[in-house]
mmCIF file of C-alpha atoms and ligand atoms in Angstrom:
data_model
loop_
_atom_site.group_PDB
_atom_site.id
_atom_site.type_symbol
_atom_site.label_atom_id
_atom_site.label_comp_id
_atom_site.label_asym_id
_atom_site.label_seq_id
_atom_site.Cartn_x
_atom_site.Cartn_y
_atom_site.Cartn_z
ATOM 1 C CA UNK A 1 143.983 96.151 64.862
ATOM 2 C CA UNK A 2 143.826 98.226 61.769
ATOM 3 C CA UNK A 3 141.108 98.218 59.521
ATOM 4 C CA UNK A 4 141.744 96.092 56.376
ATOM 5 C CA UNK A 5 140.533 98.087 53.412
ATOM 6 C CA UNK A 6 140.869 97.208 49.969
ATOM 7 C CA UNK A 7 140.258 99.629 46.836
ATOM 8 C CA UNK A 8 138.287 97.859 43.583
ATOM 9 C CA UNK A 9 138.988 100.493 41.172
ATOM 10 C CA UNK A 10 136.772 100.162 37.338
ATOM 11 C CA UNK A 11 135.062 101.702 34.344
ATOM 12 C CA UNK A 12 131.826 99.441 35.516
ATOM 13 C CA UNK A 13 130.209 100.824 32.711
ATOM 14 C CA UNK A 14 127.874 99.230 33.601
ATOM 15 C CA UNK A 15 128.936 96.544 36.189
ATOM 16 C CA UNK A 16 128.186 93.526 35.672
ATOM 17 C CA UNK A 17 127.520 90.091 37.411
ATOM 18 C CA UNK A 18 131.010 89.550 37.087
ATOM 19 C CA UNK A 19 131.683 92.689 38.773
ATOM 20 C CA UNK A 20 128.972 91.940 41.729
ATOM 21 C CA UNK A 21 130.527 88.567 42.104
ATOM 22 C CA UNK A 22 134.318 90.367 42.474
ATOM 23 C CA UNK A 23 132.877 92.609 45.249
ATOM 24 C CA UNK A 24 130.680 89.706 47.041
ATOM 25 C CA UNK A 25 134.214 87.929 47.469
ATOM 26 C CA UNK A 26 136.780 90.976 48.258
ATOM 27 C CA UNK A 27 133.782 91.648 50.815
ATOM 28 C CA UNK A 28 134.125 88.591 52.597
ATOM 29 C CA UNK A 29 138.072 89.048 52.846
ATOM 30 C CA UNK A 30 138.444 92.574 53.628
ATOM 31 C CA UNK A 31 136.552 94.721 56.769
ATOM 32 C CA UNK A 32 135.938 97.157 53.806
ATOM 33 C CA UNK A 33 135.796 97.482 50.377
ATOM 34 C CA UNK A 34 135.922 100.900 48.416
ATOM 35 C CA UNK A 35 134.363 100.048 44.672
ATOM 36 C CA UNK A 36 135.534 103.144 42.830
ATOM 37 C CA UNK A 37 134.705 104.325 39.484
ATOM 38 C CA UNK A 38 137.574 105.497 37.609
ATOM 39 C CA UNK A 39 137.670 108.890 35.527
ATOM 40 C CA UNK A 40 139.562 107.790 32.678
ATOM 41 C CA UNK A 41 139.377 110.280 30.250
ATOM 42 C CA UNK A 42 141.093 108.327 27.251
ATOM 43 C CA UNK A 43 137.839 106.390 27.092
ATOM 44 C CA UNK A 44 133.971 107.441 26.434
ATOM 45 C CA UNK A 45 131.518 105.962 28.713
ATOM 46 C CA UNK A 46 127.934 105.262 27.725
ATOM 47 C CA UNK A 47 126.822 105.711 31.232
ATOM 48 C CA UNK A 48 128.024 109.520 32.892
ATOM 49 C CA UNK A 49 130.098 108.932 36.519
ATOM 50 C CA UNK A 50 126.816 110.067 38.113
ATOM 51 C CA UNK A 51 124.685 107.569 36.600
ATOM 52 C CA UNK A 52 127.172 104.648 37.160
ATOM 53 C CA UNK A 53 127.426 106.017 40.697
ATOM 54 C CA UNK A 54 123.904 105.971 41.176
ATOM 55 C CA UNK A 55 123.910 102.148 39.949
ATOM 56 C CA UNK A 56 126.869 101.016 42.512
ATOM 57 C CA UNK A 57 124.820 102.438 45.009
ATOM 58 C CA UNK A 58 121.354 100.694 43.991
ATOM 59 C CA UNK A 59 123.175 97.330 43.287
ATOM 60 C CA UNK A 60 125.571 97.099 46.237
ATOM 61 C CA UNK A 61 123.206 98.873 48.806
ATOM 62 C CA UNK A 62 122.757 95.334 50.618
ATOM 63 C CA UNK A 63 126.360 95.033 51.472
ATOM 64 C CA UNK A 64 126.955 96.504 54.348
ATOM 65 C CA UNK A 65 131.053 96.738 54.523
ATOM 66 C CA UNK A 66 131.382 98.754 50.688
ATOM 67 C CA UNK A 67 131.834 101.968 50.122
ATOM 68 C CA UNK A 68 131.531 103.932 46.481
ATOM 69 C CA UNK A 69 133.496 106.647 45.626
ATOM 70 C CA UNK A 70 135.330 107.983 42.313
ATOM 71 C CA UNK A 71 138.607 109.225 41.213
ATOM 72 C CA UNK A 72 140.783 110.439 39.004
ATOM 73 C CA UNK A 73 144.369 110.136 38.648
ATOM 74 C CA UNK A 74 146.459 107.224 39.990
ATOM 75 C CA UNK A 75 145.010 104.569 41.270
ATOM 76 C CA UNK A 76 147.493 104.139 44.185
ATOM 77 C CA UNK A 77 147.082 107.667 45.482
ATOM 78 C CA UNK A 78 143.381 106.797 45.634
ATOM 79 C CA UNK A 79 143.829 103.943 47.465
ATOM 80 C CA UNK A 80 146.987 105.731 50.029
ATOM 81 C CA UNK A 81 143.667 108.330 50.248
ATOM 82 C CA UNK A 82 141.096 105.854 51.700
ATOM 83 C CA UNK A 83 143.939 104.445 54.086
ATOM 84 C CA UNK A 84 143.613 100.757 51.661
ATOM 85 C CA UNK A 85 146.017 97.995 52.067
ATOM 86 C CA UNK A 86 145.056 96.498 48.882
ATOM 87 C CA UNK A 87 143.778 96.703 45.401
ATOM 88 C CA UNK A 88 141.724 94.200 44.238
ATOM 89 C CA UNK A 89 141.476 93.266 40.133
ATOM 90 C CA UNK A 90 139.612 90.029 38.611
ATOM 91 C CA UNK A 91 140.952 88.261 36.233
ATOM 92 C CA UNK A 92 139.020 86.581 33.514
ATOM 93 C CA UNK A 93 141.271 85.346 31.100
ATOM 94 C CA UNK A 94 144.794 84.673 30.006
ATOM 95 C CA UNK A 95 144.332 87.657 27.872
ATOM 96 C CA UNK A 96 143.374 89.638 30.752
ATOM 97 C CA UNK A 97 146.950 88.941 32.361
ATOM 98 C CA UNK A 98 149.534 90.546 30.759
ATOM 99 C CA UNK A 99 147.943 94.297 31.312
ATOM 100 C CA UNK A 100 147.337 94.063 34.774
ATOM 101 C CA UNK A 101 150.601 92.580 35.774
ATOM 102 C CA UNK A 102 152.424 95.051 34.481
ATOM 103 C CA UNK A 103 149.881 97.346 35.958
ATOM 104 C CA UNK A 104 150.539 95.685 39.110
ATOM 105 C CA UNK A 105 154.227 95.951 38.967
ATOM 106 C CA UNK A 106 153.814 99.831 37.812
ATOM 107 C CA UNK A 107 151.274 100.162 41.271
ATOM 108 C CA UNK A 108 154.358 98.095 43.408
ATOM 109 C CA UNK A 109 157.138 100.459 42.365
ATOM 110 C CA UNK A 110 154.456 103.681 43.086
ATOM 111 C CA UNK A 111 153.045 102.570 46.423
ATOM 112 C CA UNK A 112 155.279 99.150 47.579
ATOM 113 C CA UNK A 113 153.179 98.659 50.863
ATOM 114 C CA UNK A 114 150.001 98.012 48.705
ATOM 115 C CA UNK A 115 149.470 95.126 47.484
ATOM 116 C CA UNK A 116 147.225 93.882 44.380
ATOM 117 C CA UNK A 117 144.934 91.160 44.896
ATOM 118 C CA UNK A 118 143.709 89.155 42.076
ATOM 119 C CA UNK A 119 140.483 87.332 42.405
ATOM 120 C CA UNK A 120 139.983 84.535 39.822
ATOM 121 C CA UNK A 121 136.831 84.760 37.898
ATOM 122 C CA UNK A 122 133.930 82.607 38.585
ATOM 123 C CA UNK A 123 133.537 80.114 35.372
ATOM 124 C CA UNK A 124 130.089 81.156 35.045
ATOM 125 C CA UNK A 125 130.991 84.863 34.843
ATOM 126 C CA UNK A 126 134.393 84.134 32.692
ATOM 127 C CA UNK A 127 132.836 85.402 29.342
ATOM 128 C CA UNK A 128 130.938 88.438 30.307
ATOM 129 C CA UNK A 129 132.607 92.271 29.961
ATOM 130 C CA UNK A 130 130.696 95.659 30.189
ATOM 131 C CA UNK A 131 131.754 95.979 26.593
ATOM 132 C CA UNK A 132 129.926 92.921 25.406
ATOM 133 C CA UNK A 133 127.223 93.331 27.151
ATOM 134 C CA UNK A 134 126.509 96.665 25.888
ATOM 135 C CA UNK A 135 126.740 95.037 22.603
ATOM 136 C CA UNK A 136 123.943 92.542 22.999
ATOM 137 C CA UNK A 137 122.097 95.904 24.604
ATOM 138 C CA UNK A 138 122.849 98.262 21.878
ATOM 139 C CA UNK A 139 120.961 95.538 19.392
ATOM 140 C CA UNK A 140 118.176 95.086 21.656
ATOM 141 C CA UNK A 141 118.757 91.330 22.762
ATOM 142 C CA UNK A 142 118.125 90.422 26.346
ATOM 143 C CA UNK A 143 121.533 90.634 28.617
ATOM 144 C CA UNK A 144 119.424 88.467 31.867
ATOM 145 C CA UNK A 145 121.988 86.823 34.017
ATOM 146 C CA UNK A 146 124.923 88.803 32.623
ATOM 147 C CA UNK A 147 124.158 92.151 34.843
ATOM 148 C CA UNK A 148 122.305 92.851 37.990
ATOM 149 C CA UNK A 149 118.376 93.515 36.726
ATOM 150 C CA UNK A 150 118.586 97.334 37.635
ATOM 151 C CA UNK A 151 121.145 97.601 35.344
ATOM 152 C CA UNK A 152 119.410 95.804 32.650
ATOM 153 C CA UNK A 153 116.364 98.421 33.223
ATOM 154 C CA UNK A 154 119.207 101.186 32.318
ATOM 155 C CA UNK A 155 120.786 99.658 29.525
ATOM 156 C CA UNK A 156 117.261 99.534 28.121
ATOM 157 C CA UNK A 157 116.184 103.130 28.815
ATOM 158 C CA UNK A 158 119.707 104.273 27.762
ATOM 159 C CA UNK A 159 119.611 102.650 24.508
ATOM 160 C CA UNK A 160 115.941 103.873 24.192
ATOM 161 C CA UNK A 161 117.003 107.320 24.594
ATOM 162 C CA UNK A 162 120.163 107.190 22.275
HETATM 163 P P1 ADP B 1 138.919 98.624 33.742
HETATM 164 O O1 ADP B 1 138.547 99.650 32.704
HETATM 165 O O2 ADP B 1 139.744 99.182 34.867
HETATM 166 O O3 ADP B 1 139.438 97.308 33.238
HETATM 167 P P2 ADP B 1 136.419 97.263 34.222
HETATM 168 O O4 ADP B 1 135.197 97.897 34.783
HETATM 169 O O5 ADP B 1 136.336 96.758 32.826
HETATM 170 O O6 ADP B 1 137.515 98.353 34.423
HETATM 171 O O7 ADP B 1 136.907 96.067 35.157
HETATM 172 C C1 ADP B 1 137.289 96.277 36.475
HETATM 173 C C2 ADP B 1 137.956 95.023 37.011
HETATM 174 O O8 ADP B 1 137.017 93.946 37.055
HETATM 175 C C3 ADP B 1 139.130 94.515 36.189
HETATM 176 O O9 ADP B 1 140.101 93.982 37.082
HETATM 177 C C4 ADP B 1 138.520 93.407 35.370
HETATM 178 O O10 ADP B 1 139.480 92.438 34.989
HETATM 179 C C5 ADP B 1 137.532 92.831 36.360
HETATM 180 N N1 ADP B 1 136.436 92.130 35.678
HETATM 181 C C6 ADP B 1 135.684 92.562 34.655
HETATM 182 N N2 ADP B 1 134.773 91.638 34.285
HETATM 183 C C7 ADP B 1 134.962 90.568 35.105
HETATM 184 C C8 ADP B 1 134.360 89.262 35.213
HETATM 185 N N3 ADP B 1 133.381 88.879 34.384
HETATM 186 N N4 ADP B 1 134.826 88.406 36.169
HETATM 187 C C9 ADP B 1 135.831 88.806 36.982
HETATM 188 N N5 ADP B 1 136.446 90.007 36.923
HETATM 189 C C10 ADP B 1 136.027 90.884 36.004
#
């Protein structure tokens, strides 16, 4: 039988727990799991695609069915590229929903044999986003629980360096 590959496609600048918790569960579904940074230029990263790279790769080295990669350009040509089935999204809030079903809908009517998988946030990570936790980093105050600890080590250099 085929491989069942799914695509998790992000900023993850940085990823967070939320993130890791996302790829823990789309890695016990699917045979593999591509986590792939998107290269969206409409928005400006605090962490270069090399540097977020490098953090996928420290933070998800124990799993031993993902894969990280990058992209730019549609997400559904990325994912026909890796030979994916599916594209996996979390979903935090109610806010959250109306972007990515139309984003879903948009990804049907481009690719209609992949599907979007939506993985319901764990309560505990519900609140957390890389934007507010580079908030609580950019003033100094202590992000512990809300990314993995390498990534608190870079949010502290970074913001030591800035
Ligand atoms: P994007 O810029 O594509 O939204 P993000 O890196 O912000 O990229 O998020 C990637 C995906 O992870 C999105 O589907 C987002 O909803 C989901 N996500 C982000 N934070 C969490 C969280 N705390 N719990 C579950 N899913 C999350």
């Amino acid at each position: 039988m085929a491989l069942r590959i799914a695509v998790y496609p992000g900023s993850f600048d940085p990823i967070t727990s939320g993130h890791l918790d996302i790829v823990r569960r789309a890695a016990a579904l699917f045979d593999e799991v591509v986590v792939a940074v998107s290269l969206n230029a409409s928005k400006s990263p605090l962490f270069s695609v090399e540097e977020r790279l490098g953090m996928l790769a420290n933070v998800l080295s124990a799993f031993s069915n993902v894969r990280i990669g990058s992209y730019e350009g549609l997400t559904v040509r990325y994912a026909e590229s890796q030979g994916a089935q599916a594209i996996i999204r979390g979903l935090r809030a109610v806010s959250d929903f109306e972007f990515e079903f139309t984003m879903a809908l948009t990804n049907k009517k481009l690719a209609p044999s992949i599907e979007t998988v939506f993985l319901m946030t764990e309560a505990q990570y519900s609140f957390i986003s890389s934007s507010a936790v580079k908030e609580v980093a950019r003033y100094g105050d202590c992000v512990r629980g809300m990314v993995p600890l390498q990534v608190e080590e870079m949010l502290r250099k970074k913001y030591r360096s800035l």
